[in-house]
Tab-separated table of C-alpha atoms in Angstrom:
chain	number	residue	atom	x	y	z
Z	86	PRO	CA	36.241	-21.506	-33.055
Z	87	LEU	CA	38.317	-23.992	-30.903
Z	88	ALA	CA	41.133	-20.903	-30.265
Z	89	SER	CA	37.637	-18.569	-28.952
Z	90	LYS	CA	36.251	-21.527	-27.096
Z	91	ALA	CA	40.117	-21.790	-25.515
Z	92	GLY	CA	40.209	-18.068	-24.492
Z	93	SER	CA	36.984	-17.654	-23.195
Z	94	ALA	CA	36.970	-20.265	-20.698
Z	95	GLY	CA	39.900	-19.112	-18.522
Z	96	THR	CA	37.547	-15.551	-18.221
Z	97	THR	CA	34.569	-14.544	-15.972
Z	98	SER	CA	31.558	-13.509	-18.115
Z	99	LYS	CA	30.280	-10.032	-17.245
Z	100	PRO	CA	26.906	-9.666	-15.292
Z	101	PRO	CA	24.173	-8.704	-17.424
Z	102	PHE	CA	23.502	-5.610	-18.164
Z	103	PRO	CA	19.921	-3.931	-16.699
Z	104	GLU	CA	17.391	-4.053	-19.419
Z	105	LEU	CA	16.891	-0.415	-20.392
Z	106	ASP	CA	13.958	0.956	-22.500
Z	107	PHE	CA	16.124	2.541	-25.623
Z	108	ARG	CA	13.977	5.654	-26.098
Z	109	SER	CA	14.395	6.932	-22.533
Z	110	GLY	CA	16.984	5.035	-21.119
Z	111	ALA	CA	14.519	4.027	-17.790
Z	112	ARG	CA	15.289	0.900	-16.482
Z	113	VAL	CA	12.356	-1.258	-17.531
Z	114	GLU	CA	12.906	-2.990	-13.195
Z	115	GLU	CA	12.078	0.404	-12.140
Z	116	LEU	CA	9.077	1.125	-14.115
Z	117	ASN	CA	7.698	-1.876	-13.077
Z	118	LYS	CA	7.899	-1.429	-9.468
Z	119	LEU	CA	6.569	2.624	-10.008
Z	120	ILE	CA	3.399	0.294	-11.947
Z	121	GLN	CA	3.084	-1.911	-9.104
Z	122	GLU	CA	3.267	1.281	-6.633
Z	123	PHE	CA	0.176	2.921	-9.140
Z	124	THR	CA	-1.774	-0.350	-8.589
Z	125	LYS	CA	-1.388	-0.516	-4.884
Z	126	HIS	CA	-2.690	3.222	-4.154
Z	127	ASP	CA	-4.963	3.092	-7.162
Z	128	GLN	CA	-6.790	-0.369	-6.096
Z	129	ARG	CA	-8.996	0.343	-3.078
Z	130	GLU	CA	-9.335	-2.095	-0.153
Z	131	TYR	CA	-13.012	-2.146	1.036
Z	132	ASP	CA	-13.791	-2.787	5.160
Z	133	ASP	CA	-17.650	-3.831	6.036
Z	134	GLN	CA	-18.351	0.084	6.601
Z	135	ARG	CA	-17.377	1.054	2.937
Z	136	ALA	CA	-18.903	-2.039	1.628
Z	137	LEU	CA	-22.156	-1.100	3.644
Z	138	GLU	CA	-21.962	2.350	2.249
Z	139	ILE	CA	-21.659	1.101	-1.447
Z	140	HIS	CA	-24.478	-0.957	-1.324
Z	141	THR	CA	-26.754	1.773	0.655
Z	142	ALA	CA	-25.767	3.679	-2.277
Z	143	LYS	CA	-26.778	1.026	-4.802
Z	144	ASP	CA	-30.198	-0.006	-3.057
Z	145	PHE	CA	-31.050	4.116	-3.497
Z	146	ILE	CA	-29.962	4.645	-6.728
Z	147	PHE	CA	-32.546	1.300	-8.093
Z	148	SER	CA	-35.195	2.540	-5.674
Z	149	MET	CA	-35.215	5.986	-7.497
Z	150	LEU	CA	-35.025	4.198	-10.453
Z	151	GLY	CA	-38.075	2.107	-9.724
Z	152	MET	CA	-39.744	5.268	-8.408
Z	153	VAL	CA	-38.948	7.073	-11.717
Z	154	GLN	CA	-40.769	4.169	-13.709
Z	155	LYS	CA	-43.798	4.606	-11.505
Z	156	LEU	CA	-44.005	8.176	-12.556
Z	157	ASP	CA	-45.199	7.961	-15.723
Z	158	GLN	CA	-44.603	3.830	-16.853
Z	159	LYS	CA	-42.034	4.993	-19.600
Z	160	LEU	CA	-39.197	2.572	-18.457
Z	161	PRO	CA	-39.590	-1.293	-18.733
Z	162	VAL	CA	-41.177	-2.565	-15.658
Z	163	ALA	CA	-38.743	-5.392	-15.145
Z	164	ASN	CA	-35.082	-3.844	-16.090
Z	165	GLU	CA	-31.849	-5.131	-16.722
Z	166	TYR	CA	-29.553	-2.705	-15.682
Z	167	LEU	CA	-25.463	-3.017	-16.182
Z	168	LEU	CA	-23.380	-1.434	-13.655
Z	169	LEU	CA	-19.876	-0.890	-14.570
Z	170	SER	CA	-16.811	0.096	-12.048
Z	171	GLY	CA	-15.616	3.537	-13.368
Z	172	GLY	CA	-17.682	6.414	-14.420
Z	173	VAL	CA	-17.958	7.740	-18.125
Z	174	ARG	CA	-14.942	10.072	-17.773
Z	175	GLU	CA	-13.078	7.063	-17.324
Z	176	GLY	CA	-13.816	5.709	-20.897
Z	177	VAL	CA	-15.968	2.525	-19.399
Z	178	VAL	CA	-18.626	3.620	-22.310
Z	179	ASP	CA	-17.914	5.499	-25.628
Z	180	ILE	CA	-19.364	8.675	-24.945
Z	181	ASP	CA	-17.921	12.110	-26.025
Z	182	LEU	CA	-16.169	13.786	-22.780
Z	183	ASP	CA	-16.033	17.430	-24.197
Z	184	GLU	CA	-19.750	17.982	-22.483
Z	185	LEU	CA	-19.114	16.839	-19.095
Z	186	ASN	CA	-18.214	18.669	-16.109
Z	187	VAL	CA	-14.729	17.562	-14.241
Z	188	TYR	CA	-14.846	15.751	-11.637
Z	189	ALA	CA	-11.669	14.640	-9.694
Z	190	ARG	CA	-11.676	11.550	-7.343
Z	191	GLY	CA	-10.610	13.075	-4.316
Z	192	THR	CA	-12.046	16.121	-4.611
Z	193	ASP	CA	-15.558	15.433	-5.796
Z	194	TYR	CA	-15.814	11.515	-4.819
Z	195	ASP	CA	-14.305	8.589	-3.517
Z	196	MET	CA	-15.632	5.996	-5.964
Z	197	ASP	CA	-17.371	6.101	-9.583
Z	198	PHE	CA	-19.661	3.989	-11.466
Z	199	THR	CA	-21.621	4.025	-14.595
Z	200	LEU	CA	-25.173	2.706	-15.095
Z	201	LEU	CA	-26.563	1.863	-18.020
Z	202	VAL	CA	-30.804	2.400	-17.820
Z	203	PRO	CA	-32.671	0.994	-21.371
Z	204	ALA	CA	-35.361	3.249	-21.487
Z	205	LEU	CA	-36.529	0.960	-24.823
Z	206	LYS	CA	-35.540	-3.080	-24.931
Z	207	LEU	CA	-35.569	-4.916	-27.935
Z	208	HIS	CA	-35.157	-8.471	-26.465
Z	209	ASP	CA	-37.103	-10.719	-28.990
Z	210	ARG	CA	-34.753	-10.956	-31.594
Z	211	ASN	CA	-32.866	-14.401	-32.954
Z	212	GLN	CA	-31.275	-13.048	-35.946
Z	213	PRO	CA	-28.511	-9.923	-36.590
Z	214	VAL	CA	-30.389	-6.446	-35.996
Z	215	THR	CA	-30.664	-4.087	-38.642
Z	216	LEU	CA	-30.296	-0.937	-37.842
Z	217	ASP	CA	-31.262	2.394	-40.155
Z	218	MET	CA	-28.655	3.694	-40.758
Z	219	ARG	CA	-28.589	5.284	-43.733
Z	220	HIS	CA	-28.967	8.899	-42.280
Z	221	SER	CA	-25.542	8.648	-40.112
Z	222	ALA	CA	-21.783	7.751	-39.309
Z	223	LEU	CA	-20.401	4.437	-39.071
Z	224	CYS	CA	-21.243	2.927	-35.510
Z	225	HIS	CA	-24.138	5.125	-35.119
Z	226	SER	CA	-28.027	5.018	-36.152
Z	227	TRP	CA	-31.122	6.729	-36.063
Z	228	LEU	CA	-33.699	4.623	-33.934
Z	229	SER	CA	-37.604	4.578	-35.469
Z	230	LEU	CA	-40.018	3.615	-33.081
Z	231	ARG	CA	-42.111	1.583	-36.232
Z	232	LEU	CA	-40.165	-1.259	-34.585
Z	233	PHE	CA	-41.942	-1.235	-31.351
Z	234	ASP	CA	-45.514	-1.549	-30.675
Z	235	GLU	CA	-48.503	1.280	-30.643
Z	236	GLY	CA	-48.538	1.079	-26.615
Z	237	THR	CA	-44.746	2.039	-26.989
Z	238	ILE	CA	-45.197	4.893	-29.507
Z	239	SER	CA	-47.814	6.609	-27.698
Z	240	LYS	CA	-45.898	6.630	-24.245
Z	241	TRP	CA	-42.636	7.768	-25.954
Z	242	LYS	CA	-44.048	9.929	-28.938
Z	243	ASP	CA	-43.102	13.134	-26.513
Z	244	CYS	CA	-39.219	12.218	-26.671
Z	245	CYS	CA	-38.990	11.572	-30.508
Z	246	THR	CA	-38.369	13.837	-33.629
Z	247	ILE	CA	-41.146	13.518	-36.296
Z	248	VAL	CA	-40.622	12.635	-40.000
Z	249	ASP	CA	-43.464	13.036	-42.162
Z	250	HIS	CA	-43.282	11.214	-45.386
Z	251	ILE	CA	-44.872	12.211	-48.381
Z	252	ASN	CA	-47.229	9.131	-48.691
Z	253	GLY	CA	-48.762	10.743	-45.343
Z	254	ALA	CA	-46.931	8.188	-42.830
Z	255	THR	CA	-45.556	9.691	-39.749
Z	256	ASN	CA	-42.235	8.293	-38.201
Z	257	TYR	CA	-40.991	8.694	-35.107
Z	258	PHE	CA	-37.381	8.671	-34.364
Z	259	PHE	CA	-36.601	7.981	-30.376
Z	260	SER	CA	-34.483	11.224	-29.402
Z	261	PRO	CA	-31.275	10.796	-27.557
Z	262	THR	CA	-31.751	14.713	-26.196
Z	263	LYS	CA	-35.615	14.391	-25.726
Z	264	VAL	CA	-34.453	11.107	-23.567
Z	265	ALA	CA	-32.136	12.654	-21.677
Z	266	ASP	CA	-33.971	15.477	-20.827
Z	267	TRP	CA	-36.955	13.707	-19.957
Z	268	PHE	CA	-34.983	11.623	-17.864
Z	269	TYR	CA	-33.197	14.190	-15.811
Z	270	GLU	CA	-36.357	15.559	-15.200
Z	271	SER	CA	-37.988	12.621	-13.914
Z	272	ILE	CA	-34.943	11.755	-11.399
Z	273	SER	CA	-35.275	15.631	-10.110
Z	274	ILE	CA	-38.978	15.075	-9.250
Z	275	VAL	CA	-38.483	11.721	-7.938
Z	276	LEU	CA	-35.176	12.711	-5.721
Z	277	SER	CA	-37.368	16.044	-4.533
Z	278	GLU	CA	-39.798	14.136	-3.414
Z	279	ILE	CA	-37.582	11.401	-1.561
Z	280	GLN	CA	-36.011	14.318	0.170
Z	281	LYS	CA	-39.575	15.708	1.628
Z	282	LYS	CA	-39.708	12.573	3.735
Z	283	PRO	CA	-35.731	11.455	4.670
Z	284	GLN	CA	-35.373	8.112	6.304
Z	285	ARG	CA	-32.734	7.702	8.864
Z	286	GLY	CA	-29.293	6.430	7.136
Z	287	MET	CA	-30.610	7.644	3.535
Z	288	PRO	CA	-27.634	8.710	1.563
Z	289	LYS	CA	-27.334	12.898	0.837
Z	290	VAL	CA	-27.816	13.562	-2.334
Z	291	GLU	CA	-24.976	16.146	-2.905
Z	292	LYS	CA	-25.261	16.821	-6.614
Z	293	VAL	CA	-27.426	16.170	-9.305
Z	294	GLU	CA	-26.288	17.182	-12.619
Z	295	LYS	CA	-27.095	16.820	-16.547
Z	296	ASN	CA	-23.918	16.528	-18.745
Z	297	GLY	CA	-24.863	16.529	-21.992
Z	298	THR	CA	-26.848	13.056	-22.437
Z	299	ILE	CA	-25.925	11.723	-18.980
Z	300	ILE	CA	-27.074	12.701	-15.719
Z	301	SER	CA	-23.947	12.472	-12.552
Z	302	ILE	CA	-25.307	11.964	-9.307
Z	303	ILE	CA	-22.802	11.774	-6.253
Z	304	LEU	CA	-24.268	10.802	-2.922
Z	305	GLY	CA	-22.823	11.143	0.174
Z	306	VAL	CA	-22.961	7.560	2.467
Z	307	GLY	CA	-21.606	7.839	5.789
Z	308	SER	CA	-17.684	8.928	4.985
Z	309	SER	CA	-17.810	7.823	1.434
Z	310	ARG	CA	-19.105	9.640	-1.603
Z	311	MET	CA	-20.290	7.973	-4.539
Z	312	LEU	CA	-20.474	9.334	-8.683
Z	313	TYR	CA	-23.169	7.520	-10.463
Z	314	ASP	CA	-22.944	8.333	-14.144
Z	315	ILE	CA	-26.664	7.072	-15.097
Z	316	VAL	CA	-26.816	6.562	-19.047
Z	317	PRO	CA	-30.423	6.077	-20.564
Z	318	VAL	CA	-29.794	3.443	-23.487
Z	319	VAL	CA	-31.455	1.399	-25.658
Z	320	SER	CA	-30.845	-2.236	-25.013
Z	321	PHE	CA	-30.750	-5.173	-27.719
Z	322	LYS	CA	-30.438	-9.025	-27.258
Z	323	GLY	CA	-28.545	-10.533	-30.479
Z	324	TRP	CA	-25.442	-8.766	-32.300
Z	325	PRO	CA	-25.779	-5.657	-35.041
Z	326	ALA	CA	-25.661	-6.977	-38.453
Z	327	VAL	CA	-22.734	-3.984	-39.270
Z	328	ALA	CA	-20.342	-5.866	-36.867
Z	329	GLN	CA	-21.318	-9.502	-38.042
Z	330	SER	CA	-18.002	-9.563	-40.355
Z	331	TRP	CA	-16.031	-9.280	-36.967
Z	332	LEU	CA	-17.167	-12.337	-35.634
Z	333	MET	CA	-15.595	-14.051	-39.037
Z	334	GLU	CA	-11.944	-13.366	-37.735
Z	335	ASN	CA	-9.757	-14.886	-35.164
Z	336	HIS	CA	-9.605	-13.148	-31.772
Z	337	PHE	CA	-7.696	-13.155	-28.773
Z	338	TRP	CA	-10.389	-14.652	-26.431
Z	339	ASP	CA	-11.342	-17.714	-29.026
Z	340	GLY	CA	-11.527	-20.767	-27.023
Z	341	LYS	CA	-11.562	-18.490	-23.532
Z	342	ILE	CA	-14.931	-17.736	-23.699
Z	343	THR	CA	-17.924	-18.602	-26.177
Z	344	GLU	CA	-19.126	-16.664	-28.789
Z	345	GLU	CA	-22.197	-16.797	-26.715
Z	346	GLU	CA	-21.419	-14.621	-23.957
Z	347	VAL	CA	-19.580	-12.593	-26.327
Z	348	ILE	CA	-22.512	-11.762	-28.190
Z	349	SER	CA	-25.531	-11.962	-25.982
Z	350	GLY	CA	-26.260	-8.240	-26.694
Z	351	PHE	CA	-25.361	-4.712	-27.369
Z	352	TYR	CA	-26.647	-0.976	-26.844
Z	353	LEU	CA	-27.325	2.313	-28.400
Z	354	VAL	CA	-26.118	5.185	-26.120
Z	355	PRO	CA	-27.110	8.916	-26.420
Z	356	ALA	CA	-24.191	10.187	-28.363
Z	357	CYS	CA	-23.940	11.384	-31.942
Z	358	SER	CA	-20.915	11.402	-34.667
Z	359	TYR	CA	-18.733	14.470	-35.297
Z	360	LYS	CA	-21.451	15.647	-38.094
Z	361	GLY	CA	-24.417	13.876	-37.100
Z	362	LYS	CA	-27.938	15.126	-35.629
Z	363	LYS	CA	-27.566	15.174	-32.268
Z	364	ASP	CA	-31.058	14.888	-31.645
Z	365	ASN	CA	-31.636	11.980	-33.851
Z	366	GLU	CA	-28.435	10.223	-33.765
Z	367	TRP	CA	-27.470	7.156	-30.982
Z	368	ARG	CA	-23.904	5.336	-31.189
Z	369	LEU	CA	-23.463	1.387	-30.978
Z	370	SER	CA	-21.849	0.225	-27.507
Z	371	PHE	CA	-20.587	-3.193	-26.960
Z	372	ALA	CA	-20.292	-2.526	-23.138
Z	373	ARG	CA	-22.164	-5.326	-22.461
Z	374	SER	CA	-19.160	-7.828	-24.749
Z	375	GLU	CA	-16.311	-5.454	-23.376
Z	376	VAL	CA	-16.989	-6.642	-19.576
Z	377	GLN	CA	-16.727	-10.610	-21.184
Z	378	LEU	CA	-13.668	-9.510	-22.712
Z	379	LYS	CA	-12.308	-8.066	-19.914
Z	380	LYS	CA	-11.872	-11.431	-18.229
Z	381	CYS	CA	-9.130	-12.495	-20.739
Z	382	ILE	CA	-7.099	-9.912	-20.414
Z	383	SER	CA	-3.816	-10.439	-18.088
Z	384	SER	CA	-3.490	-9.079	-14.797
Z	385	SER	CA	-0.110	-7.386	-15.947
Z	386	LEU	CA	-1.900	-5.759	-19.178
Z	387	MET	CA	-4.495	-4.336	-17.076
Z	388	GLN	CA	-1.843	-2.627	-14.707
Z	389	ALA	CA	-0.159	-0.951	-17.381
Z	390	TYR	CA	-3.481	-0.142	-19.141
Z	391	GLN	CA	-4.902	1.606	-16.091
Z	392	ALA	CA	-1.446	3.689	-15.056
Z	393	CYS	CA	-1.422	4.580	-18.629
Z	394	LYS	CA	-4.966	5.968	-18.722
Z	395	ALA	CA	-4.063	7.824	-15.670
Z	396	ILE	CA	-1.225	9.618	-17.411
Z	397	ILE	CA	-3.020	10.292	-20.786
Z	398	ILE	CA	-6.293	11.862	-18.610
Z	399	LYS	CA	-4.274	14.343	-17.070
Z	400	LEU	CA	-2.106	14.812	-19.974
Z	401	LEU	CA	-4.160	15.222	-22.911
Z	402	SER	CA	-7.081	16.530	-21.702
Z	403	ARG	CA	-7.102	20.062	-23.685
Z	404	PRO	CA	-8.515	20.157	-26.190
Z	405	LYS	CA	-10.494	17.005	-25.320
Z	406	ALA	CA	-9.735	14.712	-28.535
Z	407	ILE	CA	-8.373	11.226	-26.936
Z	408	SER	CA	-10.646	9.541	-24.192
Z	409	PRO	CA	-10.103	6.442	-22.239
Z	410	TYR	CA	-12.257	4.296	-24.273
Z	411	HIS	CA	-9.800	5.100	-27.473
Z	412	LEU	CA	-7.122	3.528	-25.168
Z	413	ARG	CA	-9.232	0.505	-24.194
Z	414	SER	CA	-10.024	-0.185	-28.139
Z	415	MET	CA	-5.919	-0.200	-28.656
Z	416	MET	CA	-5.769	-2.553	-25.874
Z	417	LEU	CA	-8.031	-4.726	-27.268
Z	418	TRP	CA	-6.157	-4.624	-30.759
Z	419	ALA	CA	-3.011	-5.152	-29.116
Z	420	CYS	CA	-4.403	-8.401	-27.730
Z	421	ASP	CA	-5.437	-9.746	-30.930
Z	422	ARG	CA	-1.892	-9.146	-32.548
Z	423	LEU	CA	0.296	-10.139	-30.167
Z	424	PRO	CA	0.674	-14.099	-28.607
Z	425	ALA	CA	-1.143	-14.983	-25.340
Z	426	SER	CA	1.688	-16.259	-24.198
Z	427	TYR	CA	3.902	-12.818	-24.296
Z	428	LEU	CA	0.923	-11.199	-22.701
Z	429	ALA	CA	0.623	-13.251	-19.880
Z	430	GLN	CA	3.864	-12.504	-18.843
Z	431	GLU	CA	3.524	-10.960	-15.164
Z	432	ASP	CA	6.752	-8.769	-14.950
Z	433	TYR	CA	5.842	-7.348	-18.726
Z	434	ALA	CA	3.936	-4.383	-17.226
Z	435	ALA	CA	6.406	-1.782	-18.120
Z	436	HIS	CA	6.959	-3.016	-21.879
Z	437	PHE	CA	3.245	-2.896	-21.782
Z	438	LEU	CA	2.813	0.666	-20.554
Z	439	LEU	CA	5.898	1.539	-23.208
Z	440	GLY	CA	3.913	-0.061	-26.279
Z	441	LEU	CA	0.313	1.481	-25.254
Z	442	ILE	CA	1.575	4.907	-25.640
Z	443	ASP	CA	3.790	4.128	-28.823
Z	444	ASP	CA	0.683	2.707	-30.196
Z	445	LEU	CA	-1.662	5.558	-28.969
Z	446	GLN	CA	1.089	8.286	-30.449
Z	447	HIS	CA	1.012	5.951	-34.019
Z	448	CYS	CA	-2.544	6.327	-33.943
Z	449	LEU	CA	-2.567	9.780	-33.376
Z	450	VAL	CA	0.096	10.596	-36.426
Z	451	ASN	CA	-1.530	8.556	-38.578
Z	452	LYS	CA	-5.260	9.730	-37.123
Z	453	MET	CA	-6.451	6.166	-37.659
Z	454	CYS	CA	-7.959	4.692	-34.051
Z	455	PRO	CA	-10.430	1.557	-35.454
Z	456	ASN	CA	-13.333	1.020	-33.315
Z	457	TYR	CA	-12.426	-2.577	-32.153
Z	458	PHE	CA	-16.356	-4.307	-33.130
Z	459	ILE	CA	-16.721	-2.170	-36.098
Z	460	PRO	CA	-13.013	-1.788	-37.642
Z	461	GLN	CA	-14.390	0.422	-40.551
Z	462	CYS	CA	-15.388	3.076	-37.894
Z	463	ASN	CA	-12.086	5.333	-37.839
Z	464	MET	CA	-12.675	7.080	-33.958
Z	465	LEU	CA	-10.029	9.597	-34.794
Z	466	GLU	CA	-11.297	10.838	-38.393
Z	467	HIS	CA	-12.756	14.369	-37.415
Z	468	LEU	CA	-9.942	15.557	-35.656
Z	469	SER	CA	-7.866	18.189	-36.751
Z	470	GLU	CA	-3.994	18.035	-38.015
Z	471	ASP	CA	-2.885	20.397	-35.128
Z	472	THR	CA	-5.014	19.157	-32.542
Z	473	VAL	CA	-3.545	15.185	-33.044
Z	474	MET	CA	0.163	16.636	-33.586
Z	475	LEU	CA	-0.144	18.712	-30.628
Z	476	HIS	CA	-1.288	15.683	-28.524
Z	477	ALA	CA	1.575	13.667	-30.384
Z	478	ARG	CA	4.040	15.937	-29.221
Z	479	LYS	CA	2.365	15.833	-25.478
Z	480	LEU	CA	2.906	11.736	-25.798
Z	481	SER	CA	6.298	12.123	-27.000
Z	482	SER	CA	7.789	13.836	-23.534
Z	483	VAL	CA	5.880	10.935	-21.695
Z	484	ARG	CA	7.707	8.494	-23.886
Z	485	SER	CA	10.892	10.356	-23.115
Z	486	ASP	CA	10.634	10.040	-19.749
Z	487	PRO	CA	7.886	7.426	-18.504
Z	488	ALA	CA	9.043	6.836	-15.035
Z	489	GLU	CA	8.777	10.964	-14.088
Z	490	HIS	CA	4.956	10.725	-15.972
Z	491	LEU	CA	3.939	7.421	-13.616
Z	492	ARG	CA	6.207	9.204	-10.511
Z	493	THR	CA	3.641	11.954	-10.876
Z	494	ALA	CA	0.296	9.497	-11.208
Z	495	ILE	CA	1.110	8.032	-8.304
Z	496	GLU	CA	1.342	11.388	-6.359
Z	497	HIS	CA	-2.118	12.172	-7.845
Z	498	VAL	CA	-3.752	8.998	-6.836
Z	499	LYS	CA	-1.977	9.086	-3.384
Z	500	ALA	CA	-3.009	12.619	-3.054
Z	501	ALA	CA	-6.627	11.739	-3.904
Z	502	ASN	CA	-6.235	8.801	-1.423
Z	503	ARG	CA	-5.021	11.342	1.289
Z	504	LEU	CA	-8.495	13.612	0.506
Z	505	THR	CA	-10.635	10.564	0.817
Z	506	LEU	CA	-8.993	9.320	4.442
Z	507	GLU	CA	-9.465	13.001	5.507
Z	508	LEU	CA	-12.938	12.857	5.084
Z	509	GLN	CA	-13.554	9.416	6.331
Z	510	ARG	CA	-11.823	10.714	9.640
Z	511	ARG	CA	-14.139	13.807	9.892
Z	512	GLY	CA	-17.205	11.360	9.483
Z	513	SER	CA	-16.422	8.449	11.324
Z	514	THR	CA	-17.986	9.709	14.381
Z	515	THR	CA	-21.443	10.175	12.433
Z	516	SER	CA	-21.327	7.025	9.985
Z	517	ILE	CA	-24.700	6.658	8.206
Z	518	PRO	CA	-26.507	3.075	8.759
Z	519	SER	CA	-28.032	1.112	6.147
Z	520	PRO	CA	-31.967	2.535	5.382
Z	521	GLN	CA	-32.753	-0.596	6.211
Z	522	SER	CA	-31.074	-0.921	9.769
Z	523	ASP	CA	-32.937	0.569	12.818
Z	524	GLY	CA	-29.287	0.786	14.468
Z	525	GLY	CA	-29.977	-1.498	16.906
Z	526	ASP	CA	-28.831	-4.995	16.457
Z	527	PRO	CA	-25.198	-4.657	14.926
Z	528	ASN	CA	-25.888	-8.040	13.331
Z	529	GLN	CA	-28.850	-7.117	10.799
Z	530	PRO	CA	-28.886	-8.989	7.396
Z	531	ASP	CA	-27.394	-5.878	6.190
Z	532	ASP	CA	-24.180	-6.378	8.064
Z	533	ARG	CA	-24.247	-9.729	6.698
Z	534	LEU	CA	-24.860	-8.355	3.323
Z	535	ALA	CA	-21.950	-5.942	3.483
Z	536	LYS	CA	-19.494	-8.877	4.505
Z	537	LYS	CA	-20.933	-10.599	1.582
Z	538	LEU	CA	-20.469	-7.521	-0.874
Z	539	GLN	CA	-17.120	-6.888	0.606
Z	540	GLN	CA	-15.968	-10.688	-0.683
Z	541	LEU	CA	-17.365	-9.877	-3.842
Z	542	VAL	CA	-15.492	-7.199	-4.815
Z	543	THR	CA	-12.474	-8.836	-3.229
Z	544	GLU	CA	-12.714	-11.834	-5.225
Z	545	ASN	CA	-13.778	-10.138	-8.908
Z	546	PRO	CA	-11.270	-6.902	-8.804
Z	547	GLY	CA	-12.325	-5.035	-11.907
Z	548	LYS	CA	-15.447	-6.581	-12.925
Z	549	SER	CA	-18.708	-5.490	-13.857
Z	550	ILE	CA	-21.864	-6.395	-12.508
Z	551	SER	CA	-25.596	-6.455	-13.973
Z	552	VAL	CA	-28.297	-6.225	-12.076
Z	553	PHE	CA	-31.923	-7.538	-12.428
Z	554	ILE	CA	-34.205	-5.274	-10.440
Z	555	ASN	CA	-38.189	-5.199	-10.286
Z	556	PRO	CA	-39.154	-1.699	-9.435
Z	557	ASP	CA	-42.103	-3.092	-7.452
Z	558	ASP	CA	-39.782	-5.189	-5.406
Z	559	VAL	CA	-36.706	-3.301	-4.664
Z	560	THR	CA	-35.755	-4.700	-1.494
Z	561	ARG	CA	-34.284	-7.911	-3.269
Z	562	PRO	CA	-30.711	-7.031	-5.171
Z	563	HIS	CA	-30.198	-9.735	-7.827
Z	564	PHE	CA	-26.235	-9.343	-8.648
Z	565	ARG	CA	-24.745	-10.916	-11.531
Z	566	ILE	CA	-20.706	-10.412	-11.599
Z	567	ASP	CA	-20.021	-11.682	-15.007
Z	568	ASP	CA	-22.099	-15.510	-15.204
Z	569	LYS	CA	-22.472	-15.823	-11.466
Z	570	PHE	CA	-25.577	-14.760	-9.444
Z	571	PHE	CA	-26.114	-13.633	-6.068
């Protein structure tokens, strides 16, 4: 040992070799820079005009829903919507994508949102909610209207499937497909009425389509096009009994947010299992909880997730088997599995991206992706061996050259931004004022609201917004970003 020390004393140590990814040979530093570049182009900055356009579109959608409620009084009078940034195709809720038309950012829209609209609410429960899961696959349920009063049953009877029992009793099961049909027809009627009496500054309805059980609306406001995926849901306060055991485990969010915030409520969304009965089966959704959990995920991991999502949306689109929601679930599992100090490293985005690709490939090869909240539910169980191996091979090509696939994702997002800027340039001479504005005073309250909204967007990147709205008074927006009210 002494000799070796003496020998090394006179030599200069070699500079450390740059950190490489063993599989692809890519420089980790280069991957980090590419992820940062993707993030820069993927995150849009909102000026006052764009913030005002976002507010105008939101007001229009909420006013429209208020009018839908007044059509036949089916929707709850004072409703609570959950507004999520990103459309259904972005994986913000667990809904199958194979029934959805393909929309592309830049070509079809500039910004996208998902709005969960409760058709029914069960909000008076303090105990775990027990659902009728006898007829359905894990993570799914039928919903009997026997849980509700006679008035609710008579209102929604035409949106139910009817089952007569031997004892003569009739059971009405709330039908996701019939509810979606009713919702689409009601929205179409309301939009037709609105367009008969156009007001100055009113958004232009560019597209209204029923995509499976969701209604997609694209609005043109000034130089912006906003996609709203509107999802009729059943809203519950409390927590489902089937997910009760999940609460007993240790999780990455322990000590960062309270259990009460995580289990404040859940939804049934109109989606059925692979072999389920489409007319009767709903899927459990924990979108409200996911909004809270997102607060505990590091920015570097979120950047890696967004970059990975952009890659797989393009690469794994045919046949549709993997959705961004699967990737989101894997990210949540990774947060539980790995030390928080490791996931908090700011310069580890490349490691996280490679890890997410490895995780996804592992899930495909093993045909196993557990739902984060109900782990006994395997979200890939229904896929064929051929499909999972096809996608696993595609992912193998990504893993062999992640830098090239990141560059492609960057080019796609830059191209989408160029299309948006071109549209803005063409529309800049005819920008639309807010419906509440008479176009006179530039210091209208709407201008102040636009600045406030811009501030909210800037201070809360990627966060989701709850909105409380009373259809009898749509002039007063009530924002809640996470647990803050505005």
